[in-house]
Tab-separated table of C-alpha atoms and ligand atoms in Angstrom:
chain	number	residue	atom	x	y	z
G	1	MET	CA	52.410	129.834	92.406
G	2	ARG	CA	48.685	129.704	91.736
G	3	VAL	CA	47.288	131.216	88.545
G	4	TYR	CA	43.699	131.852	87.466
G	5	PHE	CA	42.814	131.331	83.819
G	6	ASP	CA	39.082	130.706	84.135
G	7	ASN	CA	37.725	134.207	83.639
G	8	ALA	CA	34.950	133.070	81.305
G	9	ALA	CA	33.527	131.163	84.293
G	10	THR	CA	33.840	134.155	86.556
G	11	THR	CA	36.188	137.055	87.234
G	12	PRO	CA	37.704	138.363	90.470
G	13	LEU	CA	35.970	141.397	91.940
G	14	ASP	CA	37.736	144.673	91.106
G	15	PRO	CA	38.820	146.333	94.395
G	16	ASP	CA	37.210	149.612	93.249
G	17	VAL	CA	33.911	147.786	92.746
G	18	MET	CA	34.253	146.264	96.189
G	19	LYS	CA	34.901	149.693	97.749
G	20	GLU	CA	31.804	151.138	96.077
G	21	MET	CA	29.668	148.226	97.265
G	22	TYR	CA	31.126	148.375	100.744
G	23	LYS	CA	30.275	152.073	101.070
G	24	VAL	CA	26.653	151.247	100.283
G	25	MET	CA	26.596	148.208	102.578
G	26	GLU	CA	27.861	150.358	105.426
G	27	SER	CA	25.433	153.174	105.001
G	28	GLN	CA	22.315	151.985	103.185
G	29	PHE	CA	19.864	149.352	104.270
G	30	GLY	CA	16.562	150.869	103.238
G	31	ASN	CA	14.101	149.011	101.074
G	32	PRO	CA	13.959	150.894	97.756
G	33	SER	CA	10.185	150.392	97.701
G	34	SER	CA	9.707	152.280	100.966
G	35	ILE	CA	8.577	155.845	100.503
G	36	HIS	CA	10.402	157.268	103.528
G	37	ALA	CA	13.915	158.771	103.422
G	38	HIS	CA	15.748	155.439	103.932
G	39	GLY	CA	13.863	153.921	101.039
G	40	ARG	CA	14.287	156.949	98.825
G	41	GLU	CA	18.069	156.909	99.308
G	42	ALA	CA	18.232	153.264	98.283
G	43	ARG	CA	15.985	153.956	95.279
G	44	THR	CA	18.262	156.808	94.220
G	45	LEU	CA	21.254	154.456	94.177
G	46	ILE	CA	19.427	152.016	91.925
G	47	GLU	CA	18.221	154.675	89.524
G	48	ARG	CA	21.664	156.262	89.401
G	49	SER	CA	23.169	152.877	88.526
G	50	ARG	CA	20.561	152.319	85.824
G	51	LYS	CA	21.360	155.724	84.347
G	52	THR	CA	25.108	155.007	84.361
G	53	ILE	CA	24.611	151.706	82.540
G	54	ALA	CA	22.169	153.186	80.024
G	55	GLY	CA	24.567	156.072	79.321
G	56	LEU	CA	27.480	153.732	78.629
G	57	LEU	CA	25.373	151.600	76.284
G	58	HIS	CA	23.669	154.516	74.496
G	59	THR	CA	20.187	153.537	75.500
G	60	SER	CA	17.422	154.779	77.750
G	61	PRO	CA	17.353	153.807	81.461
G	62	ALA	CA	13.774	152.651	80.803
G	63	GLU	CA	15.184	149.756	78.752
G	64	ILE	CA	17.407	148.331	81.523
G	65	PHE	CA	15.879	145.767	83.910
G	66	PHE	CA	17.975	144.371	86.751
G	67	THR	CA	17.929	140.615	87.299
G	68	SER	CA	19.604	138.076	89.584
G	69	SER	CA	21.845	136.643	86.841
G	70	GLY	CA	22.527	136.179	83.179
G	71	THR	CA	20.469	132.999	83.369
G	72	GLU	CA	17.400	134.849	84.663
G	73	ALA	CA	17.778	137.528	81.993
G	74	ASP	CA	18.029	134.839	79.267
G	75	ASN	CA	14.997	132.995	80.646
G	76	THR	CA	12.960	136.207	80.816
G	77	ALA	CA	13.738	137.174	77.229
G	78	ILE	CA	13.113	133.703	75.847
G	79	ARG	CA	10.057	132.647	77.803
G	80	CYS	CA	8.269	136.010	77.735
G	81	GLY	CA	9.381	136.923	74.216
G	82	ILE	CA	7.933	133.667	72.910
G	83	ILE	CA	4.801	133.350	75.025
G	84	ASP	CA	3.702	136.992	75.033
G	85	HIS	CA	4.153	137.288	71.261
G	86	LYS	CA	2.544	133.913	70.516
G	87	ILE	CA	5.655	132.679	68.717
G	88	THR	CA	5.567	129.061	67.601
G	89	HIS	CA	9.002	128.712	66.003
G	90	ALA	CA	12.409	129.433	67.491
G	91	ILE	CA	15.905	129.327	66.014
G	92	THR	CA	19.070	128.852	67.999
G	93	SER	CA	22.468	127.193	67.584
G	94	PRO	CA	23.766	123.947	69.096
G	95	THR	CA	26.586	125.835	70.830
G	96	GLU	CA	24.501	128.193	72.982
G	97	HIS	CA	24.943	128.314	76.739
G	98	HIS	CA	22.595	125.995	78.626
G	99	ALA	CA	20.764	129.058	80.003
G	100	VAL	CA	19.431	129.404	76.440
G	101	LEU	CA	19.530	125.883	75.061
G	102	HIS	CA	17.840	124.144	77.992
G	103	THR	CA	15.172	126.866	78.191
G	104	LEU	CA	14.292	126.503	74.514
G	105	GLU	CA	14.459	122.704	74.661
G	106	ALA	CA	12.059	122.692	77.627
G	107	MET	CA	9.640	124.900	75.677
G	108	GLU	CA	9.873	122.590	72.694
G	109	LYS	CA	9.277	119.552	74.911
G	110	SER	CA	6.140	121.095	76.362
G	111	GLY	CA	4.834	121.764	72.851
G	112	VAL	CA	5.024	125.585	72.914
G	113	ILE	CA	7.471	125.887	69.994
G	114	LYS	CA	9.149	124.012	67.207
G	115	LEU	CA	12.902	124.491	67.594
G	116	SER	CA	15.320	124.721	64.665
G	117	LEU	CA	19.091	124.603	65.031
G	118	VAL	CA	21.043	126.738	62.597
G	119	ASN	CA	24.003	125.016	60.936
G	120	ILE	CA	27.464	125.938	62.158
G	121	ASP	CA	30.882	125.128	60.750
G	122	SER	CA	33.841	123.431	62.443
G	123	LYS	CA	34.829	126.711	64.127
G	124	GLY	CA	31.339	127.335	65.452
G	125	VAL	CA	30.579	130.058	62.901
G	126	ILE	CA	26.906	130.406	62.007
G	127	ASP	CA	25.793	129.564	58.479
G	128	TYR	CA	23.998	132.849	57.748
G	129	ASP	CA	22.411	131.491	54.536
G	130	HIS	CA	20.871	128.650	56.518
G	131	LEU	CA	19.652	131.174	59.094
G	132	GLU	CA	17.979	133.136	56.304
G	133	THR	CA	16.355	129.973	54.936
G	134	LEU	CA	14.964	129.132	58.361
G	135	LEU	CA	13.652	132.673	58.783
G	136	LYS	CA	12.068	132.626	55.312
G	137	GLU	CA	10.308	129.320	55.928
G	138	ASN	CA	8.684	130.450	59.175
G	139	GLU	CA	6.438	133.460	59.504
G	140	ARG	CA	7.672	135.090	62.741
G	141	SER	CA	10.490	133.332	64.544
G	142	PHE	CA	12.226	133.917	67.843
G	143	VAL	CA	15.989	133.930	67.215
G	144	SER	CA	18.423	133.344	70.073
G	145	LEU	CA	22.069	133.493	68.997
G	146	MET	CA	24.861	134.414	71.368
G	147	HIS	CA	27.415	137.126	70.636
G	148	ALA	CA	30.483	135.181	71.827
G	149	ASN	CA	30.649	131.535	72.671
G	150	ASN	CA	31.761	131.018	76.259
G	151	GLU	CA	33.721	127.818	75.519
G	152	ILE	CA	35.415	128.495	72.195
G	153	GLY	CA	35.177	132.280	71.862
G	154	THR	CA	33.708	132.330	68.338
G	155	LEU	CA	31.878	135.627	67.700
G	156	SER	CA	28.657	136.073	65.779
G	157	ASP	CA	27.880	139.061	63.566
G	158	MET	CA	25.178	140.867	65.525
G	159	GLU	CA	24.565	143.452	62.815
G	160	ARG	CA	24.038	140.797	60.185
G	161	ILE	CA	21.685	138.785	62.391
G	162	GLY	CA	19.841	141.966	63.377
G	163	ASP	CA	19.327	142.887	59.702
G	164	LEU	CA	18.089	139.391	58.853
G	165	CYS	CA	15.706	139.385	61.800
G	166	GLU	CA	14.355	142.781	60.778
G	167	THR	CA	13.825	141.624	57.180
G	168	TYR	CA	11.889	138.547	58.287
G	169	ASN	CA	10.058	140.169	61.193
G	170	ALA	CA	11.757	137.947	63.776
G	171	ILE	CA	12.434	138.662	67.437
G	172	TYR	CA	16.186	138.701	68.154
G	173	HIS	CA	17.640	137.758	71.533
G	174	CYS	CA	21.415	137.881	71.866
G	175	ASP	CA	23.174	136.380	74.881
G	176	THR	CA	25.889	138.985	75.395
G	177	VAL	CA	27.008	137.660	78.784
G	178	GLN	CA	30.590	137.102	77.588
G	179	THR	CA	30.924	140.411	75.737
G	180	MET	CA	29.214	143.081	77.874
G	181	GLY	CA	31.992	145.272	79.219
G	182	HIS	CA	34.483	143.638	76.841
G	183	TYR	CA	33.344	145.390	73.648
G	184	GLN	CA	31.504	148.670	73.050
G	185	HIS	CA	27.812	147.952	72.502
G	186	ASP	CA	25.917	150.846	70.973
G	187	LEU	CA	22.322	149.891	71.680
G	188	SER	CA	20.977	152.854	69.751
G	189	LYS	CA	22.212	151.101	66.586
G	190	LEU	CA	21.885	147.373	67.328
G	191	LYS	CA	18.708	145.702	66.164
G	192	ALA	CA	18.500	143.113	68.944
G	193	HIS	CA	15.295	143.113	70.991
G	194	PHE	CA	16.944	141.572	74.048
G	195	LEU	CA	20.534	141.695	75.360
G	196	VAL	CA	21.918	140.219	78.557
G	197	CYS	CA	24.611	141.050	81.118
G	198	ALA	CA	26.017	139.228	84.166
G	199	ALA	CA	28.185	141.428	86.420
G	200	HIS	CA	30.474	138.619	87.561
G	201	LYS	CA	31.953	138.273	84.056
G	202	LEU	CA	33.364	141.822	84.175
G	203	HIS	CA	34.877	142.024	87.660
G	204	GLY	CA	31.530	142.794	89.265
G	205	PRO	CA	29.643	140.827	91.908
G	206	LYS	CA	27.871	137.500	91.434
G	207	GLY	CA	24.090	137.221	91.544
G	208	VAL	CA	23.248	140.362	89.581
G	209	GLY	CA	22.804	141.235	85.945
G	210	PHE	CA	20.402	142.968	83.636
G	211	LEU	CA	18.187	142.410	80.660
G	212	HIS	CA	18.051	145.115	78.031
G	213	ILE	CA	14.592	145.209	76.489
G	214	ASN	CA	14.428	147.350	73.372
G	215	HIS	CA	11.533	149.842	73.440
G	216	LYS	CA	10.247	148.260	70.223
G	217	ILE	CA	9.118	145.161	72.113
G	218	LYS	CA	6.877	144.738	75.135
G	219	ILE	CA	6.739	141.709	77.408
G	220	LYS	CA	5.001	140.797	80.638
G	221	PRO	CA	7.007	139.920	83.771
G	222	PHE	CA	8.763	136.594	84.165
G	223	ILE	CA	8.777	136.896	87.961
G	224	TYR	CA	5.550	138.229	89.429
G	225	GLY	CA	5.454	139.951	92.800
G	226	GLY	CA	5.807	143.548	93.858
G	227	ALA	CA	6.059	146.600	91.661
G	228	GLN	CA	9.870	146.563	91.465
G	229	GLU	CA	11.587	147.277	88.144
G	230	ARG	CA	8.511	149.180	86.975
G	231	ASN	CA	6.287	146.152	87.551
G	232	MET	CA	8.534	143.980	85.406
G	233	ARG	CA	10.413	141.946	88.026
G	234	GLY	CA	9.089	141.300	91.503
G	235	GLY	CA	11.564	140.987	94.378
G	236	THR	CA	13.414	143.459	96.599
G	237	GLU	CA	16.350	144.767	94.626
G	238	ASN	CA	19.951	143.724	95.286
G	239	ILE	CA	21.116	147.308	95.920
G	240	TYR	CA	24.755	146.424	96.595
G	241	GLY	CA	24.933	144.180	93.573
G	242	ILE	CA	23.330	146.773	91.316
G	243	VAL	CA	25.744	149.475	92.475
G	244	GLY	CA	28.638	147.030	91.918
G	245	LEU	CA	27.345	146.134	88.453
G	246	ALA	CA	27.208	149.786	87.388
G	247	LYS	CA	30.691	150.428	88.787
G	248	SER	CA	32.145	147.382	87.044
G	249	LEU	CA	30.696	148.460	83.693
G	250	GLU	CA	31.933	151.994	84.219
G	251	LEU	CA	35.469	150.725	84.923
G	252	ALA	CA	35.317	148.328	81.976
G	253	TYR	CA	34.394	151.169	79.631
G	254	SER	CA	36.950	153.590	81.022
G	255	GLU	CA	39.893	151.299	80.248
G	256	MET	CA	38.475	149.042	77.578
G	257	GLU	CA	40.998	149.535	74.780
G	258	GLN	CA	43.962	149.170	77.101
G	259	HIS	CA	42.552	145.915	78.526
G	260	GLN	CA	41.646	144.590	75.084
G	261	ASN	CA	45.214	145.111	73.883
G	262	HIS	CA	46.729	143.583	77.002
G	263	ILE	CA	44.483	140.510	76.982
G	264	GLN	CA	44.676	139.930	73.219
G	265	GLY	CA	48.476	140.155	73.603
G	266	LEU	CA	48.448	137.426	76.249
G	267	LYS	CA	46.187	135.202	74.186
G	268	SER	CA	48.339	135.549	71.049
G	269	TYR	CA	51.464	134.928	73.111
G	270	MET	CA	50.017	131.768	74.649
G	271	MET	CA	49.064	130.515	71.186
G	272	GLU	CA	52.573	131.152	69.827
G	273	GLN	CA	54.238	129.495	72.808
G	274	LEU	CA	52.000	126.430	72.687
G	275	ILE	CA	52.537	126.006	68.951
G	276	ALA	CA	56.308	126.338	69.466
G	277	HIS	CA	56.547	123.907	72.388
G	278	VAL	CA	53.696	121.392	72.277
G	279	PRO	CA	53.808	119.180	69.182
G	280	GLY	CA	50.370	118.462	67.725
G	281	VAL	CA	48.570	121.222	69.597
G	282	SER	CA	45.661	122.990	67.871
G	283	PHE	CA	42.811	125.309	68.819
G	284	ASN	CA	39.059	124.845	68.976
G	285	GLY	CA	36.871	127.570	67.512
G	286	GLU	CA	37.737	130.712	65.638
G	287	THR	CA	41.226	132.113	66.329
G	288	ASP	CA	41.241	135.094	63.958
G	289	ALA	CA	41.420	138.069	66.340
G	290	GLU	CA	38.595	139.862	64.507
G	291	LYS	CA	36.214	136.955	64.820
G	292	SER	CA	37.112	135.576	68.223
G	293	LEU	CA	36.516	136.768	71.777
G	294	TYR	CA	39.915	137.982	73.007
G	295	THR	CA	39.419	136.591	76.515
G	296	VAL	CA	39.013	132.933	75.469
G	297	LEU	CA	41.499	130.408	74.081
G	298	ASN	CA	40.335	126.824	73.751
G	299	VAL	CA	43.315	124.514	73.318
G	300	SER	CA	43.053	121.044	71.808
G	301	PHE	CA	45.887	118.823	73.034
G	302	PRO	CA	47.154	115.710	71.269
G	303	GLU	CA	45.855	112.378	72.453
G	304	MET	CA	47.669	111.351	75.597
G	305	GLU	CA	47.501	108.735	78.277
G	306	MET	CA	45.037	109.614	81.018
G	307	SER	CA	43.790	112.580	78.990
G	308	ASP	CA	40.781	112.946	81.281
G	309	MET	CA	43.235	113.767	84.071
G	310	LEU	CA	44.733	116.790	82.283
G	311	LEU	CA	42.584	119.435	83.983
G	312	PHE	CA	43.084	117.757	87.323
G	313	ASN	CA	46.839	117.691	86.789
G	314	LEU	CA	46.843	121.352	85.788
G	315	ASP	CA	44.934	122.137	88.975
G	316	ILE	CA	47.486	120.224	91.050
G	317	ALA	CA	50.232	122.156	89.230
G	318	GLY	CA	48.647	125.450	90.355
G	319	ILE	CA	46.561	126.330	87.287
G	320	SER	CA	42.821	127.002	87.426
G	321	ALA	CA	41.301	126.522	83.983
G	322	SER	CA	38.324	124.599	82.664
G	323	GLY	CA	37.431	122.419	79.740
G	324	GLY	CA	36.600	118.943	78.735
G	325	SER	CA	36.332	117.115	75.514
G	326	ALA	CA	33.707	116.341	72.936
G	327	CYS	CA	31.224	113.630	73.934
G	328	SER	CA	32.283	110.212	72.709
G	329	SER	CA	29.610	108.310	70.824
G	330	GLY	CA	26.795	107.078	72.998
G	331	SER	CA	27.762	109.310	75.899
G	332	ASP	CA	26.370	112.682	76.820
G	333	ILE	CA	29.138	113.531	79.241
G	334	GLY	CA	31.426	116.212	77.898
G	335	SER	CA	31.098	119.512	76.136
G	336	HIS	CA	28.034	119.985	73.919
G	337	VAL	CA	29.917	122.839	72.214
G	338	LEU	CA	32.964	120.769	71.269
G	339	THR	CA	30.678	117.941	70.165
G	340	ALA	CA	28.678	120.348	67.968
G	341	ILE	CA	31.791	121.588	66.135
G	342	GLY	CA	32.927	117.999	65.564
G	343	ALA	CA	36.010	118.103	67.812
G	344	SER	CA	37.668	114.757	68.408
G	345	SER	CA	36.535	113.100	71.634
G	346	SER	CA	39.984	111.585	72.157
G	347	ARG	CA	41.813	114.937	72.263
G	348	PRO	CA	41.595	116.665	75.645
G	349	SER	CA	40.642	120.336	75.458
G	350	VAL	CA	41.328	123.075	77.962
G	351	ARG	CA	39.758	126.519	77.950
G	352	PHE	CA	42.134	129.198	79.176
G	353	SER	CA	40.272	132.458	79.688
G	354	PHE	CA	42.011	135.706	80.497
G	355	SER	CA	41.383	138.935	82.358
G	356	LYS	CA	43.105	142.272	82.880
G	357	TYR	CA	44.826	140.798	85.920
G	358	ASN	CA	46.723	138.063	84.045
G	359	THR	CA	50.381	138.543	83.137
G	360	LYS	CA	52.919	137.254	80.616
G	361	GLU	CA	54.777	135.512	83.479
G	362	GLU	CA	51.617	133.580	84.285
G	363	VAL	CA	51.327	132.499	80.656
G	364	ASP	CA	54.969	131.317	80.761
G	365	PHE	CA	54.166	129.354	83.913
G	366	VAL	CA	51.188	127.666	82.211
G	367	VAL	CA	53.134	126.822	79.071
G	368	ALA	CA	55.989	125.321	81.119
G	369	LYS	CA	53.582	123.135	83.134
G	370	VAL	CA	51.692	122.093	80.033
G	371	ARG	CA	54.961	121.076	78.366
G	372	GLU	CA	55.883	118.946	81.370
G	373	LEU	CA	52.463	117.278	81.481
G	374	CYS	CA	52.409	116.584	77.759
G	375	ALA	CA	55.958	115.167	77.809
G	376	VAL	CA	55.076	112.784	80.666
G	377	ASN	CA	51.779	111.655	79.219
G	378	VAL	CA	52.529	111.036	75.518
X	401	PLP	C1	27.192	132.819	77.468
X	401	PLP	C2	26.608	132.732	78.839
X	401	PLP	N1	25.301	132.897	79.021
X	401	PLP	C3	24.739	132.849	80.225
X	401	PLP	C4	25.481	132.603	81.352
X	401	PLP	C5	24.820	132.529	82.684
X	401	PLP	O1	25.103	133.656	83.480
X	401	PLP	P1	24.955	133.564	85.078
X	401	PLP	O2	26.125	132.800	85.585
X	401	PLP	O3	24.972	134.999	85.545
X	401	PLP	O4	23.664	132.919	85.370
X	401	PLP	C6	26.866	132.387	81.222
X	401	PLP	C7	27.701	132.060	82.385
X	401	PLP	O5	28.621	131.263	82.310
X	401	PLP	C8	27.442	132.462	79.928
X	401	PLP	O6	28.761	132.279	79.737
């Protein structure tokens, strides 16, 4: 048996998405920038996809810009949001994805901004009072705070951050890569200036995503070139990917509640089973269902011999998951997220992340293997 519990890294393509992409691959090869019939057909597919996405998210198609990835969308929002608006101070958290953290750190290193890190607690929850203090102290900040943490699943309160940013005239970028297609986002109500999606996290294809740019903010392109994406992103469009992205979001929305219940059920069941059968087990990050991404469970195992071999041993046992441990002092190898929440560097951690395709039998299989490994290694 081989089981896949690494859906926060990437998800398998939904067969219906594949079919939709395949249809386009078979019949469409035109360049959407060409004005002849082949080009126009390809352009129609892109604009139809944009309209589908905008409709699901309650926004205008004019606010959706296709990109090559979540990383590109994050970079565009951060670099252009800061440079084009002459921002000199940015706020983020120490648990952001590297697509955000490394971008901001590079900008700080080159002297463009001063970077402040908002305090977080031991579950990775933002200290909103500290955020307010930072916003108060700086005239117009750029705030980049993710919706759900990809390693520990802790959710932020987007409404609260949006209100604070509005009060203090800040620009708000939210990395929603882990939550697009997993929760309903009503962009007509959210106060974020920039939101991000990567199709491969919701059973869509790799190498395509989008940046939502609220009409209240204008930026210049990040990638210069042709007039694609209304002059905002040069480069011939990934038609198949874009069609697949729209289909994956459509499917995610059509069955969202059912999938949420199924996946949250699996996560709760795995927690119960681990607590019942693995002495000393605990969980990293927020576990309250209201405050935690239902697709992610980060498990902290008791100290064991050869703890750095745990993931490898799980892999050998037929389980694909990911993880690591907090960095031990003096080392920068390990998880920056677990280090930031103060997790012990001697306890191995494994992130199990779920999708609609996982089953209770697969969870039982994981728990049984984990029990064996823990019993051998104590
Ligand atoms: C929170 C978060 N942001 C950004 C990214 C980057 O997305 P992509 O893989 O499409 O570049 C990821 C991917 O793991 C992520 O989890």
